[in-house]
XYZ file of C-alpha atoms in Angstrom:
762
model
C -18.566 -15.221 17.535
C -20.581 -15.015 20.785
C -22.909 -12.119 21.563
C -20.588 -10.615 24.180
C -17.791 -10.335 21.626
C -20.144 -8.857 19.032
C -21.465 -6.253 21.474
C -17.929 -5.411 22.568
C -16.904 -4.883 18.938
C -19.724 -2.428 18.246
C -19.472 -0.642 21.592
C -15.727 -0.043 21.301
C -15.859 0.709 17.565
C -18.606 3.309 18.037
C -17.497 4.641 21.419
C -16.639 8.078 19.987
C -19.547 8.381 17.551
C -20.759 11.284 19.697
C -17.828 13.385 18.482
C -19.279 13.507 14.977
C -22.745 14.335 16.298
C -21.331 16.975 18.655
C -19.318 18.668 15.924
C -22.298 18.629 13.560
C -24.868 19.952 16.037
C -22.609 22.010 18.355
C -24.425 20.549 21.367
C -22.928 21.690 24.678
C -22.784 18.236 26.201
C -20.026 15.672 26.526
C -19.625 13.500 23.471
C -20.115 10.346 25.560
C -23.655 11.357 26.479
C -24.409 12.644 22.983
C -23.155 9.423 21.392
C -25.191 7.135 23.629
C -28.333 9.176 22.997
C -27.721 9.142 19.242
C -27.254 5.356 19.074
C -30.524 4.683 20.945
C -32.284 5.368 17.647
C -30.511 2.407 16.042
C -29.954 -0.215 18.755
C -31.220 -1.222 22.189
C -28.278 -3.181 23.594
C -27.453 -1.826 27.065
C -23.983 -3.347 26.799
C -23.166 -1.365 23.640
C -24.726 1.841 24.937
C -22.835 1.582 28.248
C -19.511 1.373 26.399
C -20.348 4.540 24.472
C -21.599 6.407 27.542
C -18.982 5.329 30.101
C -15.675 4.924 28.268
C -14.064 7.956 29.973
C -12.726 8.126 33.508
C -15.136 10.743 34.805
C -18.277 8.955 33.659
C -16.946 5.509 34.502
C -15.987 6.424 38.069
C -19.591 7.469 38.768
C -21.364 4.856 36.648
C -23.888 2.489 38.165
C -22.849 -0.571 36.180
C -21.762 -4.111 36.989
C -18.136 -4.919 37.730
C -18.229 -7.237 34.700
C -19.372 -4.456 32.345
C -17.496 -4.271 29.076
C -17.431 -0.480 29.450
C -14.256 -1.020 31.483
C -12.711 -2.817 28.511
C -13.713 -0.020 26.130
C -12.195 2.479 28.581
C -8.778 0.823 28.792
C -8.714 0.011 25.050
C -9.519 3.649 24.285
C -6.532 4.728 26.366
C -4.172 2.246 24.705
C -5.404 3.014 21.191
C -5.006 6.746 21.682
C -1.475 6.151 22.915
C -2.147 8.226 26.022
C -2.182 6.995 29.602
C -5.321 8.742 30.828
C -6.203 6.358 33.644
C -6.615 9.029 36.328
C -8.211 11.968 34.580
C -9.916 11.911 31.248
C -12.284 14.825 31.327
C -12.468 17.779 29.035
C -11.976 20.458 31.648
C -9.179 23.024 31.337
C -8.325 21.959 27.801
C -8.360 24.091 24.696
C -10.840 22.520 22.312
C -11.660 23.495 18.760
C -14.314 21.184 17.361
C -13.768 22.521 13.828
C -10.020 21.877 13.582
C -8.930 19.577 10.788
C -6.647 16.583 10.760
C -2.870 16.963 10.687
C -0.788 14.968 8.247
C 0.600 11.771 9.844
C 4.042 12.616 8.433
C 4.200 15.733 10.617
C 5.541 13.608 13.465
C 7.458 11.208 11.210
C 11.243 11.414 10.896
C 13.548 13.826 12.656
C 12.143 17.100 11.334
C 8.788 18.331 12.713
C 6.466 19.673 10.028
C 2.877 20.820 9.948
C 0.434 20.053 7.170
C -3.310 19.536 7.235
C -5.832 17.253 5.564
C -8.624 19.243 3.983
C -12.120 18.491 5.335
C -13.860 15.756 3.336
C -14.948 12.140 3.285
C -12.781 9.482 1.677
C -12.786 9.753 -2.100
C -10.615 8.643 -4.996
C -10.063 12.033 -6.636
C -6.327 12.627 -6.928
C -6.897 16.375 -6.691
C -8.123 16.018 -3.103
C -5.633 13.648 -1.548
C -2.613 15.752 -0.682
C -2.135 17.514 2.655
C -1.688 21.270 2.578
C 0.168 23.791 4.697
C -2.979 25.881 4.610
C -5.210 25.368 7.609
C -8.866 25.048 6.664
C -11.304 24.275 9.444
C -14.231 21.907 9.243
C -17.640 23.507 9.302
C -20.691 22.232 11.128
C -22.288 21.769 7.707
C -19.491 19.443 6.557
C -19.875 17.385 9.720
C -23.650 17.371 9.186
C -23.122 15.897 5.714
C -20.907 13.150 7.134
C -23.416 12.484 9.919
C -26.235 12.156 7.380
C -24.317 9.462 5.467
C -23.802 7.570 8.723
C -27.489 7.857 9.620
C -28.527 6.526 6.225
C -26.162 3.564 6.556
C -27.255 2.792 10.123
C -30.836 2.323 8.919
C -29.564 -0.587 6.773
C -27.096 -2.088 9.232
C -28.010 -4.718 11.787
C -25.596 -4.661 14.710
C -24.814 -8.347 14.413
C -21.774 -10.387 13.445
C -22.765 -10.245 9.768
C -22.414 -6.467 9.612
C -19.119 -5.998 11.437
C -17.113 -5.483 8.256
C -19.792 -3.217 6.795
C -19.515 -0.947 9.833
C -15.737 -0.805 9.482
C -16.221 0.083 5.798
C -18.675 2.833 6.699
C -16.318 4.440 9.196
C -13.372 4.216 6.810
C -15.391 6.040 4.151
C -16.721 8.749 6.478
C -14.187 9.215 9.296
C -10.781 8.766 7.649
C -10.179 12.538 7.556
C -11.880 13.518 10.802
C -9.482 14.141 13.699
C -9.951 11.838 16.658
C -8.988 14.539 19.131
C -9.643 18.251 18.744
C -7.578 19.209 21.766
C -5.333 21.997 20.534
C -2.680 21.055 23.108
C -2.236 17.583 21.602
C -0.987 16.270 18.268
C -4.026 15.949 16.042
C -2.646 13.495 13.475
C -4.777 10.396 14.154
C -8.070 10.086 12.316
C -11.224 9.126 14.120
C -11.480 6.026 11.924
C -8.011 4.785 12.836
C -8.666 5.424 16.525
C -12.048 3.662 16.501
C -10.656 0.674 14.609
C -7.693 0.375 16.948
C -9.910 0.632 20.030
C -12.137 -2.181 18.748
C -9.083 -4.350 18.076
C -7.606 -3.840 21.533
C -10.993 -4.380 23.195
C -11.355 -7.797 21.611
C -7.787 -8.771 22.475
C -8.166 -7.664 26.113
C -11.480 -9.501 26.469
C -10.027 -12.784 25.202
C -6.866 -12.387 27.300
C -8.743 -11.835 30.566
C -11.454 -14.393 29.805
C -8.800 -17.014 29.124
C -7.554 -16.454 32.688
C -11.074 -16.249 34.178
C -10.407 -12.670 35.294
C -13.919 -11.346 34.734
C -14.065 -8.521 37.268
C -13.199 -5.935 34.648
C -13.634 -3.027 37.048
C -10.944 -4.387 39.317
C -8.623 -5.590 36.548
C -8.817 -2.595 34.222
C -10.010 0.364 36.263
C -8.820 -0.029 39.824
C -5.629 -1.872 38.837
C -5.062 -0.191 35.488
C -1.429 0.685 36.275
C -0.695 -2.988 36.752
C -2.538 -4.029 33.588
C -0.569 -1.595 31.423
C 2.541 -3.596 32.388
C 1.127 -7.032 31.577
C 2.278 -8.839 28.453
C -1.337 -9.115 27.362
C -0.788 -8.853 23.622
C 0.942 -10.569 20.738
C 2.399 -8.812 17.717
C 2.076 -11.367 14.929
C 3.587 -11.103 11.478
C 3.871 -13.370 8.471
C 5.934 -13.300 5.307
C 5.176 -15.230 2.116
C 8.393 -16.282 0.396
C 8.624 -16.816 -3.351
C 6.128 -14.182 -4.481
C 8.301 -12.524 -7.109
C 9.395 -15.822 -8.612
C 5.799 -17.034 -8.719
C 4.594 -13.902 -10.489
C 7.475 -13.161 -12.829
C 9.315 -16.423 -13.514
C 7.047 -17.599 -16.292
C 8.952 -17.856 -19.523
C 6.715 -19.168 -22.239
C 4.304 -17.875 -24.834
C 1.039 -16.829 -23.255
C 2.601 -15.787 -19.971
C 1.215 -12.278 -20.378
C -2.343 -13.604 -20.268
C -2.029 -14.557 -16.622
C 0.582 -12.136 -15.329
C -1.900 -9.808 -13.637
C -4.046 -12.716 -12.478
C -1.000 -14.205 -10.763
C -0.318 -10.932 -9.017
C -3.912 -10.558 -7.842
C -4.034 -14.231 -6.868
C -1.022 -13.846 -4.576
C -2.574 -10.735 -3.029
C -5.753 -12.659 -2.312
C -3.864 -15.587 -0.778
C -2.239 -13.111 1.604
C -5.598 -11.537 2.449
C -7.132 -14.969 2.996
C -4.359 -15.959 5.406
C -5.245 -12.830 7.393
C -8.975 -13.517 7.399
C -8.620 -17.237 8.044
C -6.469 -16.509 11.092
C -8.793 -13.778 12.384
C -11.896 -15.893 11.884
C -10.323 -18.831 13.704
C -9.440 -16.457 16.543
C -12.941 -14.881 16.655
C -11.444 -11.511 15.754
C -11.951 -8.965 12.972
C -9.857 -6.751 10.730
C -9.835 -4.225 13.524
C -6.878 -6.333 14.740
C -4.986 -5.893 11.464
C -2.177 -3.379 11.652
C -0.786 -3.659 8.103
C -0.904 -5.864 5.016
C 0.894 -5.593 1.700
C 3.415 -7.341 -0.501
C 2.883 -10.738 1.109
C 3.515 -9.346 4.587
C 1.167 -8.516 7.430
C 1.188 -7.372 11.056
C -1.633 -8.138 13.473
C -2.090 -7.625 17.205
C -3.790 -10.484 19.051
C -4.423 -11.601 22.640
C -1.548 -13.385 24.339
C -3.099 -16.745 25.106
C -1.856 -20.297 24.680
C -4.844 -21.068 22.467
C -3.885 -18.152 20.211
C -0.345 -19.475 19.772
C -1.708 -22.902 18.887
C -4.002 -21.372 16.275
C -1.159 -19.388 14.717
C 0.939 -22.529 14.394
C -2.017 -24.467 12.987
C -2.707 -21.799 10.342
C 0.985 -21.670 9.399
C 1.200 -25.441 9.067
C -2.066 -25.682 7.142
C -1.097 -23.102 4.547
C 2.363 -24.568 4.063
C 0.817 -27.974 3.430
C -1.476 -26.261 0.934
C 1.507 -24.574 -0.752
C 3.429 -27.862 -0.972
C 0.460 -29.611 -2.536
C -0.309 -26.909 -5.089
C 3.046 -25.187 -5.754
C 5.740 -27.503 -4.458
C 8.493 -25.502 -2.762
C 7.761 -22.352 -4.767
C 5.734 -20.627 -2.018
C 6.104 -20.747 1.743
C 4.657 -18.715 4.615
C 6.485 -18.020 7.870
C 4.882 -16.600 10.993
C 6.651 -14.780 13.771
C 5.271 -13.385 17.002
C 6.259 -11.767 20.273
C 4.529 -10.515 23.396
C 4.201 -6.881 24.417
C 2.485 -4.757 27.038
C 0.497 -1.550 26.677
C 3.235 0.612 28.206
C 5.576 -0.365 25.360
C 3.295 1.057 22.663
C 1.863 4.148 24.368
C 3.086 7.703 24.452
C 5.992 8.007 26.879
C 7.497 4.639 26.003
C 11.181 4.205 25.284
C 11.898 4.175 21.530
C 14.094 1.111 21.948
C 11.294 -0.832 23.626
C 8.887 -0.010 20.809
C 11.366 -0.920 18.089
C 12.361 -4.118 19.871
C 8.818 -5.443 19.529
C 9.114 -5.365 15.741
C 12.752 -6.481 15.759
C 11.902 -9.589 17.766
C 9.240 -10.619 15.270
C 11.479 -9.876 12.284
C 14.384 -11.842 13.751
C 12.147 -14.829 14.465
C 10.945 -14.888 10.861
C 14.522 -14.600 9.589
C 15.624 -17.527 11.748
C 12.714 -19.700 10.652
C 13.551 -19.022 6.989
C 16.799 -20.909 7.544
C 14.839 -24.049 8.453
C 11.767 -23.960 6.267
C 10.757 -27.619 6.323
C 10.603 -30.251 9.021
C 12.396 -33.565 8.652
C 9.129 -35.292 7.710
C 8.355 -32.667 5.056
C 11.838 -32.983 3.533
C 11.465 -36.783 3.481
C 8.100 -36.452 1.749
C 9.533 -34.058 -0.844
C 12.437 -36.386 -1.616
C 10.104 -39.349 -2.115
C 8.523 -37.550 -5.045
C 11.434 -38.467 -7.294
C 12.371 -36.738 -10.523
C 9.428 -35.882 -12.713
C 9.589 -36.196 -16.466
C 7.256 -36.088 -19.440
C 5.026 -33.354 -20.760
C 5.249 -29.887 -19.220
C 2.904 -26.978 -18.743
C 3.418 -24.552 -21.628
C 3.415 -21.632 -19.186
C 5.231 -22.617 -15.974
C 6.770 -25.995 -17.018
C 5.116 -27.892 -14.177
C 4.609 -31.574 -15.028
C 1.622 -32.391 -12.817
C -2.144 -32.085 -13.347
C -1.934 -31.162 -17.034
C -4.960 -30.256 -19.141
C -5.183 -29.359 -22.822
C -6.241 -25.801 -23.658
C -6.028 -24.051 -27.038
C -3.796 -26.829 -28.325
C -1.339 -26.485 -25.437
C -0.689 -28.547 -22.348
C -1.201 -26.449 -19.249
C -1.151 -27.305 -15.593
C -4.491 -26.932 -13.884
C -3.437 -23.776 -12.033
C -2.230 -21.964 -15.172
C -5.405 -23.040 -16.963
C -7.538 -21.612 -14.163
C -5.477 -18.438 -13.907
C -5.979 -17.699 -17.614
C -9.714 -18.293 -17.445
C -10.300 -16.795 -14.006
C -10.172 -13.339 -15.450
C -9.613 -12.427 -19.054
C -9.279 -8.913 -17.765
C -8.900 -8.710 -14.012
C -9.559 -4.981 -14.137
C -13.212 -5.591 -14.990
C -14.009 -7.595 -11.851
C -14.883 -5.809 -8.626
C -16.356 -8.483 -6.375
C -14.991 -11.848 -5.265
C -16.024 -14.607 -2.911
C -14.060 -17.244 -1.029
C -15.878 -20.421 -0.029
C -15.316 -24.195 0.085
C -16.804 -24.926 -3.352
C -14.350 -26.021 -6.064
C -15.596 -25.166 -9.559
C -14.020 -25.287 -13.010
C -12.628 -21.740 -12.953
C -12.248 -21.124 -9.226
C -8.752 -20.762 -7.776
C -7.504 -22.765 -4.773
C -6.553 -20.142 -2.215
C -6.006 -22.066 1.003
C -6.884 -25.314 2.754
C -10.375 -26.206 1.503
C -10.910 -22.646 0.225
C -11.501 -21.391 -3.327
C -11.661 -17.930 -4.894
C -14.600 -17.083 -7.191
C -15.795 -14.071 -9.103
C -19.195 -12.713 -8.111
C -21.280 -9.581 -8.612
C -22.749 -6.778 -6.564
C -26.217 -8.057 -7.462
C -25.434 -11.451 -5.940
C -24.168 -9.773 -2.790
C -27.180 -7.491 -2.431
C -29.476 -10.501 -2.883
C -27.406 -12.493 -0.349
C -26.486 -15.067 -2.991
C -23.167 -15.984 -1.432
C -22.003 -18.647 0.979
C -18.549 -17.499 1.984
C -16.509 -14.376 2.598
C -16.966 -11.501 0.146
C -14.352 -9.007 -1.030
C -14.930 -5.734 -2.896
C -12.047 -4.309 -4.933
C -11.600 -0.531 -5.040
C -15.166 0.155 -3.952
C -16.493 2.582 -1.347
C -19.875 0.910 -0.956
C -21.100 0.484 2.598
C -24.040 -1.178 4.267
C -25.563 -4.232 2.659
C -22.518 -5.542 0.811
C -20.893 -6.932 3.990
C -17.693 -7.167 1.976
C -14.102 -6.659 3.001
C -12.792 -3.651 1.087
C -9.471 -4.177 -0.650
C -7.446 -1.541 -2.454
C -5.828 -3.062 -5.522
C -3.548 -1.291 -8.009
C -5.036 -2.609 -11.240
C -4.961 0.206 -13.819
C -4.436 -0.825 -17.422
C -5.247 0.820 -20.723
C -5.335 -2.604 -22.419
C -8.366 -4.773 -23.030
C -6.701 -8.190 -23.044
C -3.278 -7.799 -21.441
C -1.600 -7.882 -24.853
C 1.573 -6.134 -23.758
C 3.057 -6.237 -27.275
C 0.681 -3.348 -28.011
C 3.033 -1.063 -26.106
C 5.917 -1.762 -28.473
C 3.815 -1.313 -31.615
C 2.807 2.253 -30.653
C -0.240 2.402 -32.931
C -1.518 5.472 -31.097
C 1.390 7.505 -32.521
C 0.728 6.692 -36.174
C 0.551 9.603 -38.567
C -1.386 9.829 -41.800
C 1.392 8.073 -43.710
C 1.063 5.124 -41.353
C 4.410 5.322 -39.586
C 4.436 5.097 -35.801
C 6.686 7.478 -33.929
C 9.153 6.437 -31.296
C 11.350 3.408 -30.864
C 9.349 0.185 -30.782
C 10.235 -1.010 -27.342
C 8.408 -1.953 -24.171
C 9.576 -0.630 -20.821
C 9.286 -2.096 -17.344
C 9.411 -0.060 -14.159
C 10.263 -1.545 -10.795
C 10.556 0.562 -7.684
C 10.140 0.398 -3.958
C 10.287 2.636 -0.922
C 13.708 3.193 0.605
C 13.997 2.014 4.217
C 10.287 1.291 4.553
C 10.949 -1.362 7.198
C 12.904 1.102 9.315
C 10.173 3.695 8.863
C 7.593 1.183 9.990
C 9.517 0.283 13.143
C 11.163 3.572 14.030
C 9.669 6.348 11.929
C 8.115 8.063 14.946
C 11.094 7.587 17.276
C 13.115 10.683 16.471
C 10.981 13.604 17.650
C 10.561 14.610 21.310
C 12.421 11.609 22.638
C 10.191 9.120 20.854
C 6.957 10.224 22.522
C 5.050 9.691 19.277
C 5.833 5.959 19.159
C 2.292 4.594 19.271
C 0.430 1.820 17.502
C -2.138 4.309 16.267
C 0.528 6.252 14.371
C 2.089 3.084 13.003
C -1.341 1.923 11.828
C -2.145 5.309 10.281
C 1.254 5.435 8.580
C 0.698 1.921 7.199
C -2.740 2.773 5.877
C -1.370 5.906 4.209
C 1.300 3.876 2.433
C -1.188 1.225 1.355
C -3.757 3.626 -0.037
C -1.053 5.505 -1.971
C 0.388 2.431 -3.685
C -2.757 0.317 -3.925
C -5.386 2.928 -4.692
C -4.209 6.399 -5.668
C -1.557 4.992 -7.987
C -4.419 4.002 -10.306
C -5.345 7.660 -10.669
C -1.720 8.661 -11.286
C -1.606 6.225 -14.205
C -4.805 7.319 -15.928
C -4.583 8.130 -19.659
C -1.118 6.574 -19.895
C -0.197 3.572 -22.001
C 0.802 1.236 -19.199
C -0.389 -1.612 -17.010
C 0.154 -1.888 -13.266
C 1.015 -5.540 -12.816
C 1.646 -5.234 -9.104
C 1.900 -2.502 -6.511
C 2.145 -3.077 -2.777
C 3.763 -1.261 0.087
C 7.301 -2.190 -0.888
C 7.323 -3.215 -4.529
C 5.907 -1.806 -7.770
C 6.018 -3.540 -11.158
C 4.611 -1.731 -14.204
C 4.883 -2.529 -17.895
C 4.052 -0.096 -20.675
C 5.107 2.226 -23.466
C 8.663 3.320 -22.743
C 7.997 7.073 -22.865
C 4.867 6.830 -20.709
C 6.787 4.704 -18.213
C 9.460 7.399 -17.906
C 6.862 10.131 -17.549
C 5.050 8.041 -14.941
C 8.271 7.432 -12.980
C 8.778 11.191 -12.736
C 5.206 11.875 -11.691
C 5.078 8.985 -9.215
C 8.182 10.247 -7.475
C 6.860 13.816 -7.386
C 3.536 12.598 -5.958
C 5.306 10.417 -3.405
C 7.550 13.216 -2.183
C 4.478 15.401 -1.889
C 2.534 12.640 -0.102
C 5.257 11.985 2.493
C 6.431 15.595 2.727
C 9.845 14.482 1.492
C 10.404 12.161 4.457
C 10.539 8.968 2.410
C 12.068 8.305 -1.000
C 11.881 5.826 -3.865
C 14.470 3.862 -5.794
C 13.543 2.919 -9.349
C 14.821 0.817 -12.206
C 13.524 1.153 -15.784
C 14.377 -1.487 -18.362
C 13.916 -1.214 -22.143
C 13.058 -4.384 -24.056
C 12.209 -5.730 -27.467
C 8.633 -6.814 -28.080
C 8.994 -10.566 -27.519
C 11.263 -10.495 -24.466
C 10.021 -13.038 -21.886
C 8.478 -11.588 -18.737
C 10.981 -13.299 -16.438
C 13.931 -11.671 -18.232
C 12.331 -8.234 -18.122
C 11.571 -8.652 -14.421
C 15.073 -9.869 -13.554
C 16.990 -7.240 -15.504
C 14.799 -4.392 -14.281
C 15.193 -5.702 -10.741
C 18.960 -5.455 -11.198
C 18.540 -1.830 -12.275
C 16.430 -1.166 -9.198
C 19.234 -2.637 -7.076
C 21.722 -0.372 -8.843
C 19.592 2.630 -7.911
C 19.576 1.570 -4.271
C 23.315 0.868 -4.290
C 24.003 4.390 -5.556
C 22.632 5.947 -2.383
C 18.865 5.420 -2.750
C 16.394 8.088 -3.881
C 17.763 7.259 -7.330
C 16.727 5.969 -10.724
C 18.597 3.640 -13.082
C 17.328 4.208 -16.615
C 17.993 1.429 -19.168
C 21.472 0.711 -17.801
C 23.281 0.930 -14.471
C 25.564 3.455 -16.221
C 22.611 5.807 -16.333
C 21.970 5.816 -12.597
C 21.202 9.233 -11.153
C 19.775 10.777 -8.058
C 16.073 11.315 -8.650
C 16.307 15.114 -8.367
C 19.134 15.128 -10.884
C 17.220 12.943 -13.310
C 14.046 15.014 -13.073
C 15.481 18.524 -12.998
C 18.738 18.213 -14.925
C 17.795 15.584 -17.501
C 14.029 15.203 -17.954
C 12.990 18.833 -17.486
C 16.439 20.243 -18.285
C 18.686 18.865 -21.008
C 15.981 16.858 -22.756
C 13.783 19.968 -23.007
C 16.722 21.990 -24.372
C 17.495 19.318 -26.969
C 13.844 19.101 -28.047
C 13.636 22.866 -28.426
C 16.863 23.037 -30.416
C 15.900 20.363 -32.925
C 12.388 21.805 -33.298
C 14.083 24.873 -34.795
C 16.685 22.919 -36.776
C 14.537 20.656 -38.924
C 17.359 19.777 -41.300
C 19.483 18.427 -38.493
C 18.461 14.778 -38.538
C 19.278 11.742 -36.458
C 22.754 11.562 -37.984
C 23.666 14.732 -36.075
C 22.478 13.168 -32.811
C 24.330 9.904 -33.499
C 27.529 11.845 -34.197
C 27.182 13.658 -30.872
C 26.583 10.348 -29.098
C 29.646 8.861 -30.797
C 31.840 11.751 -29.663
C 30.482 11.514 -26.126
C 31.237 7.789 -25.942
C 34.770 8.338 -27.256
C 35.384 11.142 -24.744
C 38.673 10.748 -22.881
C 39.785 13.321 -20.338
C 43.408 12.193 -20.611
C 43.608 12.178 -24.381
C 41.441 15.212 -25.105
C 41.332 14.789 -28.877
C 37.542 14.284 -28.764
C 37.138 17.723 -27.162
C 38.773 19.246 -30.239
C 36.743 17.053 -32.572
C 33.513 18.193 -30.947
C 34.502 21.857 -31.252
C 35.452 21.412 -34.918
C 32.293 19.469 -35.773
C 29.956 22.010 -34.183
C 31.806 24.999 -35.657
C 31.518 23.531 -39.142
C 27.769 22.933 -38.760
C 27.196 26.403 -37.362
C 28.061 27.941 -40.699
C 25.090 26.219 -42.330
C 22.630 26.628 -39.473
C 19.293 28.193 -40.361
C 19.061 29.932 -36.988
C 22.641 30.807 -36.142
C 21.843 32.307 -32.728
C 19.911 29.213 -31.718
C 22.764 27.000 -32.905
C 25.375 29.135 -31.158
C 23.564 28.802 -27.835
C 23.250 25.032 -28.257
C 26.904 24.752 -29.282
C 28.012 26.591 -26.154
C 25.888 24.346 -23.949
C 27.381 21.253 -25.584
C 30.892 22.606 -24.964
C 30.063 23.285 -21.321
C 28.449 19.883 -20.800
C 31.329 18.111 -22.555
C 33.841 19.643 -20.158
C 32.180 17.988 -17.140
C 32.011 14.184 -16.914
C 28.768 14.178 -14.937
C 27.076 16.757 -17.162
C 27.967 14.884 -20.328
C 26.666 11.590 -18.860
C 23.354 13.351 -18.283
C 23.493 14.730 -21.818
C 24.077 11.280 -23.294
C 20.889 9.953 -21.682
C 18.934 13.042 -22.759
C 20.087 12.565 -26.361
C 19.118 8.893 -26.234
C 15.673 9.756 -24.937
C 15.206 12.280 -27.702
C 16.313 9.974 -30.481
C 14.017 7.269 -29.101
C 11.172 9.797 -29.276
C 11.663 10.688 -32.950
C 12.738 7.331 -34.295
C 10.491 5.698 -36.888
C 10.567 1.932 -37.480
């Protein structure tokens, strides 16, 4: 990347650094002047300092700078990133400012119902107790800002403002400015963090610079300041998206013994392939992750400059990775890119909701059309020439090529590497991608291989490629791309059969408690795609449709499912195999899985303020059930939950599909609690009593009501011998009431099953 691009990145990324200094020191100067003065202690580049000092209209109109100054780019990018058209007046006069106000929840402007919640003042941390917005307004203090400023100062002493430290600076701002409001104007919505605004500004600056340079339009004052109205209408940008097909089959369709050893590695491997596609494209385009809008689940959105060279690079990356997929995975994996042009006016406040949504629809439709014609004629001819393969197969995936012997089994080279890449992926925090193929590295793209590394190697600069840090908040010298990865597990070696054995429940006599089964949970967010495209279209005529809000919304979803979900799972007997923005796959002890499904939904409703919902399927399986069968059957239950109206859960069978509120309140916290309490006081009533109740429920017929009489007779006879007659009478009456209602008795049947599974001894 050339020096002009590097300086533009830092100038636009740090253009509002003065806001933090101003709020910490309470200086009575404009943040542009304060920021430029502050940065003089750490850098001497006039280009960078000019962008910080002159990125607002008032300062820029009186600035003594060249017409080619990149301050004009920072100015226009700042306007676009904020979503506000402030081309004529951008001063702080006659506005109501409160420098201590805290950040509003991004979901306040999401959906049709306006709400108001606030993020409590803090830096980014992983403590689940601190993550949720509150209706209570609690202002920042100058001392809290001073603490944040001190962390930035300490990091700046270690950062060189060169290409090598671009990602480190993004990491630093994510850690320190994610919960600082970008604007403290009390007359505006204050739901965009300073980090998201700075990142977006840097991304648009780079795209604008490449777009204008490609056309030799280098008088930035004329193009972006004097003719700003015209530029806002230019199709200067590309929205680019890709979708990797075949992910679920690649991860879950492994049928043989030993599949569990590489299940999580496969999931992480696919995540890293997706991240490498992003970084390979950005590096080829001389851009950074400031241009990344969203990534998760094998999907991504980026905004790039609209140039012919950019389109050629997109097509080259797409072709290169598909050739890589064909070589390494046959037709199992495939990546499809889609793109469309857009102008600033279409993504800024005041746009028409339809125009904003159409940008995403055009990309989505292009990807859908390309999926119908995945391979070219030459590629199809090449595939057909391969002929039918026969002979020995990989013991894991049944591939017949590149077999090696391992532990007495034939395995394809990829399965062999996946098993040895990480015996426990949870233990590894740092990874490197370079062009060196070693025994246990993983091929991750054309001439690119994934390796494990260590923080010590990174600090000592013992790396030759791109570095990634998993679930770390380190900043400064690591120069690593930070990735949030849902990787919680209470197991040491991914031996999932442990969950069915239930050793942790064993009593002194040696019997384990609870049915010996493993459970799988699959869930995803209802209508996430619609929320992504149109979530901010419904309030005030769509005025909140801006890229900054879409980016903030996306980051909120990612950090919930990729990071905070690890904290939700702590101290539970389960393993998160995969969790992205639109798909969650967890395997574990059946009772912990059910408890987790309840808590995850409660956390999610709290996180989104009830504006998004989940649909969940939970399957129950014997110990040795192959992973692919568990994945498929639980996926069918997840589909049943969605088909029932969404915001639902299908537990063990599509017959037991309920709205989530019903399941939680009426069954889990309701009938199941009542049944537990009853049997705790009726020790002599064993499982035979429960099985008789279940038998009567299953024979229930509202036309031939003989079972109603049988239930009444059976309970009346047992009441005579009850130890606590009042307790039994209350339970008997509840059973009568539930039995009279078909929906209530269906809930009761599941509650009884859950209870008998809890007390069963094998």
